[in-house]
Amino acid sequence: MKSRKKPAATTKRCVKWSRRRARFGHFYLSCDSSDACQQKQKRKNVGDTPNFPALQLLHDPQSFGEKLYDLLQKYDARFSLDHKILIMQLLARVTASHRLTILGFYTYVLKYLTHHQLRAPAILAVLAQSAHALTPPDALTPAIRKLAHEFVHPGVGPEVVAAGLNAIREICRRQPWAMEDDLLGDLIVYRKSRDKGVLVAARGLLQLYREVNPGMLKRRERGKTASIGMSQGNQPTPFGYVEKPAEDIEGLVVRLFFFPISRSR
């Protein structure tokens, strides 16, 4: 029969670790209960959730965003590309957190939307992050056209096409009304591509518009669920409209004071 004894090396290692634990037990317990360990465990449990408390506590975020944009314009020739990207990332996060409207930023970033641009993925991420539901579609439509013209065509590699389609999808996820009907029809044709990355990106764009605005798709591209929803009258609310008009301002209490009028005798 085989012996159940543990190897000598394993036994010695366990004994050594037990002695060390018994001798310095208070040290290990203090490390386990320290604030740093607890914070690390909390972050591990919560997950990678973006949180920018310093940006959310800004006193006047609109003025701060406009100053950042003026800084980009004023020192455009002096700043390096890395410095510009850092400022654009900060501006995009402030814009997304407070839903600001800085229309000149989308015109400024157009010159960087080329497939041969250095650090193009970072610039595409900045553009997608700066869009939100209150951004006017007219400000984002030129950027989407530029992305389709520069990234999504047969003259570039499949990884470039996939990056362009993914960037367009993320922008349209935040503001679906920025897309044009004809351009959307041209982009979703790439779902028949042989490259897996391009195929997945085009199908993701198609699935997005099946959910948010199937009326922009042709009838054979809408799918069964979207077609049934449209037949039942489920239409998305256009930009600038609300489903229910505002009746009162939340937190505002209007009181009418009636003062008695004294009659003179």
mmCIF file of C-alpha atoms in Angstrom:
data_model
loop_
_atom_site.group_PDB
_atom_site.id
_atom_site.type_symbol
_atom_site.label_atom_id
_atom_site.label_comp_id
_atom_site.label_asym_id
_atom_site.label_seq_id
_atom_site.Cartn_x
_atom_site.Cartn_y
_atom_site.Cartn_z
ATOM 1 C CA MET A 1 0.000 0.000 0.000
ATOM 2 C CA LYS A 2 1.112 3.528 -0.690
ATOM 3 C CA SER A 3 2.240 5.631 2.215
ATOM 4 C CA ARG A 4 0.100 8.637 3.114
ATOM 5 C CA LYS A 5 2.974 10.577 4.601
ATOM 6 C CA LYS A 6 3.627 14.016 3.176
ATOM 7 C CA PRO A 7 7.014 14.768 1.649
ATOM 8 C CA ALA A 8 9.641 16.021 4.046
ATOM 9 C CA ALA A 9 10.004 19.335 2.197
ATOM 10 C CA THR A 10 6.263 20.052 2.462
ATOM 11 C CA THR A 11 6.220 19.176 6.157
ATOM 12 C CA LYS A 12 9.162 21.451 6.929
ATOM 13 C CA ARG A 13 7.585 24.303 4.994
ATOM 14 C CA CYS A 14 4.293 23.985 6.892
ATOM 15 C CA VAL A 15 6.040 23.869 10.229
ATOM 16 C CA LYS A 16 8.106 26.931 9.339
ATOM 17 C CA TRP A 17 5.021 28.853 8.246
ATOM 18 C CA SER A 18 3.113 27.861 11.400
ATOM 19 C CA ARG A 19 5.933 29.069 13.630
ATOM 20 C CA ARG A 20 6.138 32.356 11.740
ATOM 21 C CA ARG A 21 2.396 32.818 12.001
ATOM 22 C CA ALA A 22 2.423 32.099 15.723
ATOM 23 C CA ARG A 23 5.286 34.506 16.312
ATOM 24 C CA PHE A 24 4.061 37.405 14.180
ATOM 25 C CA GLY A 25 0.344 36.710 14.344
ATOM 26 C CA HIS A 26 -0.529 40.202 15.558
ATOM 27 C CA PHE A 27 1.256 41.651 12.518
ATOM 28 C CA TYR A 28 -0.757 39.592 10.026
ATOM 29 C CA LEU A 29 -4.011 40.383 11.776
ATOM 30 C CA SER A 30 -3.286 44.105 11.732
ATOM 31 C CA CYS A 31 -2.474 43.942 8.018
ATOM 32 C CA ASP A 32 -5.673 42.069 7.219
ATOM 33 C CA SER A 33 -7.789 44.569 9.139
ATOM 34 C CA SER A 34 -6.050 47.702 7.854
ATOM 35 C CA ASP A 35 -7.881 50.354 5.867
ATOM 36 C CA ALA A 36 -5.862 49.691 2.727
ATOM 37 C CA CYS A 37 -6.791 46.002 2.687
ATOM 38 C CA GLN A 38 -10.440 46.793 3.316
ATOM 39 C CA GLN A 39 -10.545 49.378 0.552
ATOM 40 C CA LYS A 40 -8.838 46.945 -1.826
ATOM 41 C CA GLN A 41 -11.389 44.278 -0.992
ATOM 42 C CA LYS A 42 -14.256 46.721 -1.529
ATOM 43 C CA ARG A 43 -12.925 47.718 -4.931
ATOM 44 C CA LYS A 44 -12.604 44.063 -5.873
ATOM 45 C CA ASN A 45 -16.194 43.383 -4.845
ATOM 46 C CA VAL A 46 -17.696 46.440 -6.507
ATOM 47 C CA GLY A 47 -15.878 46.051 -9.810
ATOM 48 C CA ASP A 48 -14.457 48.574 -12.243
ATOM 49 C CA THR A 49 -17.126 51.262 -11.895
ATOM 50 C CA PRO A 50 -15.973 54.691 -13.132
ATOM 51 C CA ASN A 51 -16.330 57.313 -10.441
ATOM 52 C CA PHE A 52 -15.069 60.881 -10.659
ATOM 53 C CA PRO A 53 -16.172 62.638 -7.446
ATOM 54 C CA ALA A 54 -13.906 65.641 -8.046
ATOM 55 C CA LEU A 55 -15.616 66.332 -11.386
ATOM 56 C CA GLN A 56 -19.074 65.927 -9.905
ATOM 57 C CA LEU A 57 -18.349 68.564 -7.233
ATOM 58 C CA LEU A 58 -17.406 71.338 -9.673
ATOM 59 C CA HIS A 59 -19.032 74.662 -8.850
ATOM 60 C CA ASP A 60 -19.537 75.868 -12.442
ATOM 61 C CA PRO A 61 -18.860 72.966 -14.836
ATOM 62 C CA GLN A 62 -20.005 74.865 -17.950
ATOM 63 C CA SER A 63 -17.451 77.643 -17.412
ATOM 64 C CA PHE A 64 -14.774 75.068 -16.587
ATOM 65 C CA GLY A 65 -15.470 73.165 -19.801
ATOM 66 C CA GLU A 66 -15.401 76.337 -21.887
ATOM 67 C CA LYS A 67 -12.045 77.296 -20.357
ATOM 68 C CA LEU A 68 -10.619 73.896 -21.281
ATOM 69 C CA TYR A 69 -11.853 74.295 -24.846
ATOM 70 C CA ASP A 70 -10.383 77.814 -25.071
ATOM 71 C CA LEU A 71 -7.096 76.397 -23.790
ATOM 72 C CA LEU A 72 -7.086 73.818 -26.583
ATOM 73 C CA GLN A 73 -7.738 76.438 -29.217
ATOM 74 C CA LYS A 74 -5.280 79.000 -27.890
ATOM 75 C CA TYR A 75 -2.294 76.674 -27.489
ATOM 76 C CA ASP A 76 -3.062 74.266 -30.302
ATOM 77 C CA ALA A 77 0.308 74.786 -31.972
ATOM 78 C CA ARG A 78 2.259 74.802 -28.709
ATOM 79 C CA PHE A 79 0.884 71.707 -26.989
ATOM 80 C CA SER A 80 2.069 68.245 -27.958
ATOM 81 C CA LEU A 81 -0.414 65.578 -29.006
ATOM 82 C CA ASP A 82 -0.217 63.854 -25.608
ATOM 83 C CA HIS A 83 -1.041 67.105 -23.806
ATOM 84 C CA LYS A 84 -3.970 67.746 -26.122
ATOM 85 C CA ILE A 85 -5.346 64.261 -25.538
ATOM 86 C CA LEU A 86 -5.109 64.721 -21.760
ATOM 87 C CA ILE A 87 -7.064 67.973 -21.958
ATOM 88 C CA MET A 88 -9.612 66.418 -24.315
ATOM 89 C CA GLN A 89 -10.077 63.467 -21.963
ATOM 90 C CA LEU A 90 -10.737 65.803 -19.047
ATOM 91 C CA LEU A 91 -13.128 67.880 -21.136
ATOM 92 C CA ALA A 92 -14.984 64.756 -22.311
ATOM 93 C CA ARG A 93 -15.407 63.484 -18.749
ATOM 94 C CA VAL A 94 -16.694 66.829 -17.517
ATOM 95 C CA THR A 95 -19.077 67.034 -20.470
ATOM 96 C CA ALA A 96 -20.415 63.529 -19.877
ATOM 97 C CA SER A 97 -20.763 63.975 -16.103
ATOM 98 C CA HIS A 98 -22.683 67.271 -16.280
ATOM 99 C CA ARG A 99 -24.185 66.945 -19.795
ATOM 100 C CA LEU A 100 -22.600 70.143 -21.005
ATOM 101 C CA THR A 101 -23.047 71.713 -24.415
ATOM 102 C CA ILE A 102 -19.712 72.769 -25.920
ATOM 103 C CA LEU A 103 -20.411 72.576 -29.636
ATOM 104 C CA GLY A 104 -17.040 73.870 -30.788
ATOM 105 C CA PHE A 105 -15.290 70.810 -29.362
ATOM 106 C CA TYR A 106 -16.870 68.496 -31.955
ATOM 107 C CA THR A 107 -15.641 70.749 -34.745
ATOM 108 C CA TYR A 108 -12.169 70.896 -33.197
ATOM 109 C CA VAL A 109 -11.790 67.123 -32.982
ATOM 110 C CA LEU A 110 -12.690 66.563 -36.660
ATOM 111 C CA LYS A 111 -9.108 67.121 -37.850
ATOM 112 C CA TYR A 112 -7.894 64.210 -35.691
ATOM 113 C CA LEU A 113 -10.394 61.686 -37.067
ATOM 114 C CA THR A 114 -8.144 59.933 -39.586
ATOM 115 C CA HIS A 115 -7.068 56.297 -39.656
ATOM 116 C CA HIS A 116 -3.356 57.200 -39.821
ATOM 117 C CA GLN A 117 -3.550 59.564 -36.824
ATOM 118 C CA LEU A 118 -1.266 58.766 -33.903
ATOM 119 C CA ARG A 119 -3.182 57.522 -30.844
ATOM 120 C CA ALA A 120 -6.370 57.292 -32.860
ATOM 121 C CA PRO A 121 -8.085 54.880 -30.391
ATOM 122 C CA ALA A 122 -7.712 57.406 -27.552
ATOM 123 C CA ILE A 123 -9.205 60.179 -29.698
ATOM 124 C CA LEU A 124 -12.124 57.951 -30.729
ATOM 125 C CA ALA A 125 -12.774 57.142 -27.076
ATOM 126 C CA VAL A 126 -12.741 60.866 -26.213
ATOM 127 C CA LEU A 127 -15.277 61.629 -28.933
ATOM 128 C CA ALA A 128 -17.592 58.815 -27.869
ATOM 129 C CA GLN A 129 -17.380 59.769 -24.195
ATOM 130 C CA SER A 130 -18.185 63.420 -24.842
ATOM 131 C CA ALA A 131 -21.534 62.593 -26.469
ATOM 132 C CA HIS A 132 -24.672 62.366 -24.344
ATOM 133 C CA ALA A 133 -28.436 62.474 -24.711
ATOM 134 C CA LEU A 134 -28.613 66.296 -24.621
ATOM 135 C CA THR A 135 -25.976 66.845 -27.315
ATOM 136 C CA PRO A 136 -27.586 68.329 -30.457
ATOM 137 C CA PRO A 137 -27.537 65.712 -33.253
ATOM 138 C CA ASP A 138 -26.420 68.335 -35.783
ATOM 139 C CA ALA A 139 -23.146 68.736 -33.873
ATOM 140 C CA LEU A 140 -22.364 64.998 -33.973
ATOM 141 C CA THR A 141 -23.486 64.213 -37.527
ATOM 142 C CA PRO A 142 -20.323 65.688 -39.188
ATOM 143 C CA ALA A 143 -18.139 63.608 -36.862
ATOM 144 C CA ILE A 144 -20.013 60.423 -37.794
ATOM 145 C CA ARG A 145 -19.671 61.243 -41.490
ATOM 146 C CA LYS A 146 -15.937 61.831 -41.051
ATOM 147 C CA LEU A 147 -15.532 58.510 -39.221
ATOM 148 C CA ALA A 148 -17.395 56.656 -41.961
ATOM 149 C CA HIS A 149 -15.352 58.366 -44.671
ATOM 150 C CA GLU A 150 -11.965 57.789 -43.042
ATOM 151 C CA PHE A 151 -12.366 54.440 -41.273
ATOM 152 C CA VAL A 152 -15.127 52.463 -42.969
ATOM 153 C CA HIS A 153 -14.190 51.798 -46.585
ATOM 154 C CA PRO A 154 -12.491 48.960 -48.519
ATOM 155 C CA GLY A 155 -9.149 50.796 -48.785
ATOM 156 C CA VAL A 156 -8.157 50.183 -45.137
ATOM 157 C CA GLY A 157 -7.562 47.082 -43.067
ATOM 158 C CA PRO A 158 -10.354 45.178 -41.305
ATOM 159 C CA GLU A 159 -9.145 46.271 -37.859
ATOM 160 C CA VAL A 160 -9.542 49.922 -38.922
ATOM 161 C CA VAL A 161 -13.063 49.259 -40.206
ATOM 162 C CA ALA A 162 -13.990 47.502 -36.967
ATOM 163 C CA ALA A 163 -12.625 50.408 -34.892
ATOM 164 C CA GLY A 164 -14.614 52.928 -36.941
ATOM 165 C CA LEU A 165 -17.859 50.952 -36.661
ATOM 166 C CA ASN A 166 -17.408 50.489 -32.924
ATOM 167 C CA ALA A 167 -16.760 54.212 -32.440
ATOM 168 C CA ILE A 168 -19.860 55.114 -34.462
ATOM 169 C CA ARG A 169 -21.923 52.635 -32.451
ATOM 170 C CA GLU A 170 -20.803 54.110 -29.129
ATOM 171 C CA ILE A 171 -21.601 57.649 -30.283
ATOM 172 C CA CYS A 172 -25.029 56.578 -31.533
ATOM 173 C CA ARG A 173 -25.692 54.683 -28.308
ATOM 174 C CA ARG A 174 -25.504 58.018 -26.488
ATOM 175 C CA GLN A 175 -27.249 60.085 -29.188
ATOM 176 C CA PRO A 176 -29.144 57.888 -31.711
ATOM 177 C CA TRP A 177 -30.547 60.845 -33.655
ATOM 178 C CA ALA A 178 -27.088 61.834 -34.913
ATOM 179 C CA MET A 179 -27.177 59.053 -37.530
ATOM 180 C CA GLU A 180 -28.552 59.514 -41.049
ATOM 181 C CA ASP A 181 -30.755 56.931 -42.748
ATOM 182 C CA ASP A 182 -28.646 56.506 -45.886
ATOM 183 C CA LEU A 183 -25.394 56.306 -43.945
ATOM 184 C CA LEU A 184 -26.840 53.727 -41.569
ATOM 185 C CA GLY A 185 -27.874 51.544 -44.512
ATOM 186 C CA ASP A 186 -24.355 51.696 -45.931
ATOM 187 C CA LEU A 187 -22.724 50.818 -42.608
ATOM 188 C CA ILE A 188 -24.827 47.785 -41.706
ATOM 189 C CA VAL A 189 -23.966 46.186 -45.064
ATOM 190 C CA TYR A 190 -20.649 45.254 -43.432
ATOM 191 C CA ARG A 191 -22.455 42.615 -41.369
ATOM 192 C CA LYS A 192 -21.825 40.300 -44.343
ATOM 193 C CA SER A 193 -18.065 40.793 -44.122
ATOM 194 C CA ARG A 194 -15.746 37.782 -43.864
ATOM 195 C CA ASP A 195 -13.719 39.357 -41.064
ATOM 196 C CA LYS A 196 -15.115 38.474 -37.653
ATOM 197 C CA GLY A 197 -14.326 41.836 -36.021
ATOM 198 C CA VAL A 198 -16.040 43.823 -38.781
ATOM 199 C CA LEU A 199 -19.001 41.427 -38.770
ATOM 200 C CA VAL A 200 -19.523 41.747 -35.009
ATOM 201 C CA ALA A 201 -19.194 45.553 -35.092
ATOM 202 C CA ALA A 202 -21.739 45.918 -37.916
ATOM 203 C CA ARG A 203 -24.174 43.556 -36.225
ATOM 204 C CA GLY A 204 -23.822 45.527 -33.002
ATOM 205 C CA LEU A 205 -24.763 48.742 -34.828
ATOM 206 C CA LEU A 206 -27.739 47.002 -36.444
ATOM 207 C CA GLN A 207 -28.924 45.590 -33.117
ATOM 208 C CA LEU A 208 -28.608 49.008 -31.492
ATOM 209 C CA TYR A 209 -30.982 50.626 -33.985
ATOM 210 C CA ARG A 210 -33.373 47.715 -33.768
ATOM 211 C CA GLU A 211 -33.752 48.653 -30.107
ATOM 212 C CA VAL A 212 -33.610 52.472 -30.091
ATOM 213 C CA ASN A 213 -35.031 53.529 -33.474
ATOM 214 C CA PRO A 214 -36.106 50.738 -35.852
ATOM 215 C CA GLY A 215 -37.851 53.271 -38.102
ATOM 216 C CA MET A 216 -34.470 54.212 -39.586
ATOM 217 C CA LEU A 217 -33.991 50.656 -40.878
ATOM 218 C CA LYS A 218 -35.555 49.005 -43.878
ATOM 219 C CA ARG A 219 -38.389 46.587 -43.248
ATOM 220 C CA ARG A 220 -36.342 43.443 -43.891
ATOM 221 C CA GLU A 221 -33.619 44.654 -41.486
ATOM 222 C CA ARG A 222 -35.790 45.491 -38.488
ATOM 223 C CA GLY A 223 -36.288 42.004 -37.128
ATOM 224 C CA LYS A 224 -39.411 40.415 -35.710
ATOM 225 C CA THR A 225 -39.474 42.135 -32.315
ATOM 226 C CA ALA A 226 -38.915 45.633 -33.708
ATOM 227 C CA SER A 227 -41.542 45.127 -36.425
ATOM 228 C CA ILE A 228 -44.125 44.028 -33.860
ATOM 229 C CA GLY A 229 -43.298 47.028 -31.681
ATOM 230 C CA MET A 230 -43.715 49.440 -34.574
ATOM 231 C CA SER A 231 -47.043 47.869 -35.544
ATOM 232 C CA GLN A 232 -48.239 48.475 -31.977
ATOM 233 C CA GLY A 233 -47.297 52.144 -32.221
ATOM 234 C CA ASN A 234 -44.120 52.111 -30.135
ATOM 235 C CA GLN A 235 -42.151 55.022 -31.561
ATOM 236 C CA PRO A 236 -39.117 56.691 -29.953
ATOM 237 C CA THR A 237 -39.448 60.274 -28.777
ATOM 238 C CA PRO A 238 -37.612 62.635 -31.178
ATOM 239 C CA PHE A 239 -34.826 64.853 -29.923
ATOM 240 C CA GLY A 240 -36.156 67.997 -28.271
ATOM 241 C CA TYR A 241 -39.530 66.479 -27.352
ATOM 242 C CA VAL A 242 -40.773 64.908 -24.134
ATOM 243 C CA GLU A 243 -43.460 62.295 -23.662
ATOM 244 C CA LYS A 244 -45.208 64.261 -20.918
ATOM 245 C CA PRO A 245 -45.115 68.061 -20.675
ATOM 246 C CA ALA A 246 -43.811 69.586 -17.474
ATOM 247 C CA GLU A 247 -46.526 70.716 -15.098
ATOM 248 C CA ASP A 248 -44.382 72.033 -12.266
ATOM 249 C CA ILE A 249 -40.750 72.586 -11.339
ATOM 250 C CA GLU A 250 -39.547 70.083 -8.787
ATOM 251 C CA GLY A 251 -38.727 71.740 -5.473
ATOM 252 C CA LEU A 252 -40.422 75.016 -6.326
ATOM 253 C CA VAL A 253 -43.335 76.018 -4.146
ATOM 254 C CA VAL A 254 -45.370 78.977 -5.268
ATOM 255 C CA ARG A 255 -47.396 80.632 -2.556
ATOM 256 C CA LEU A 256 -49.908 83.352 -3.068
ATOM 257 C CA PHE A 257 -50.288 85.791 -0.235
ATOM 258 C CA PHE A 258 -53.503 87.711 -0.017
ATOM 259 C CA PHE A 259 -53.324 90.814 2.090
ATOM 260 C CA PRO A 260 -56.579 92.328 3.275
ATOM 261 C CA ILE A 261 -57.212 95.794 1.890
ATOM 262 C CA SER A 262 -58.120 98.310 4.558
ATOM 263 C CA ARG A 263 -60.924 100.617 3.593
ATOM 264 C CA SER A 264 -60.599 104.220 4.492
ATOM 265 C CA ARG A 265 -63.564 105.747 6.239
#
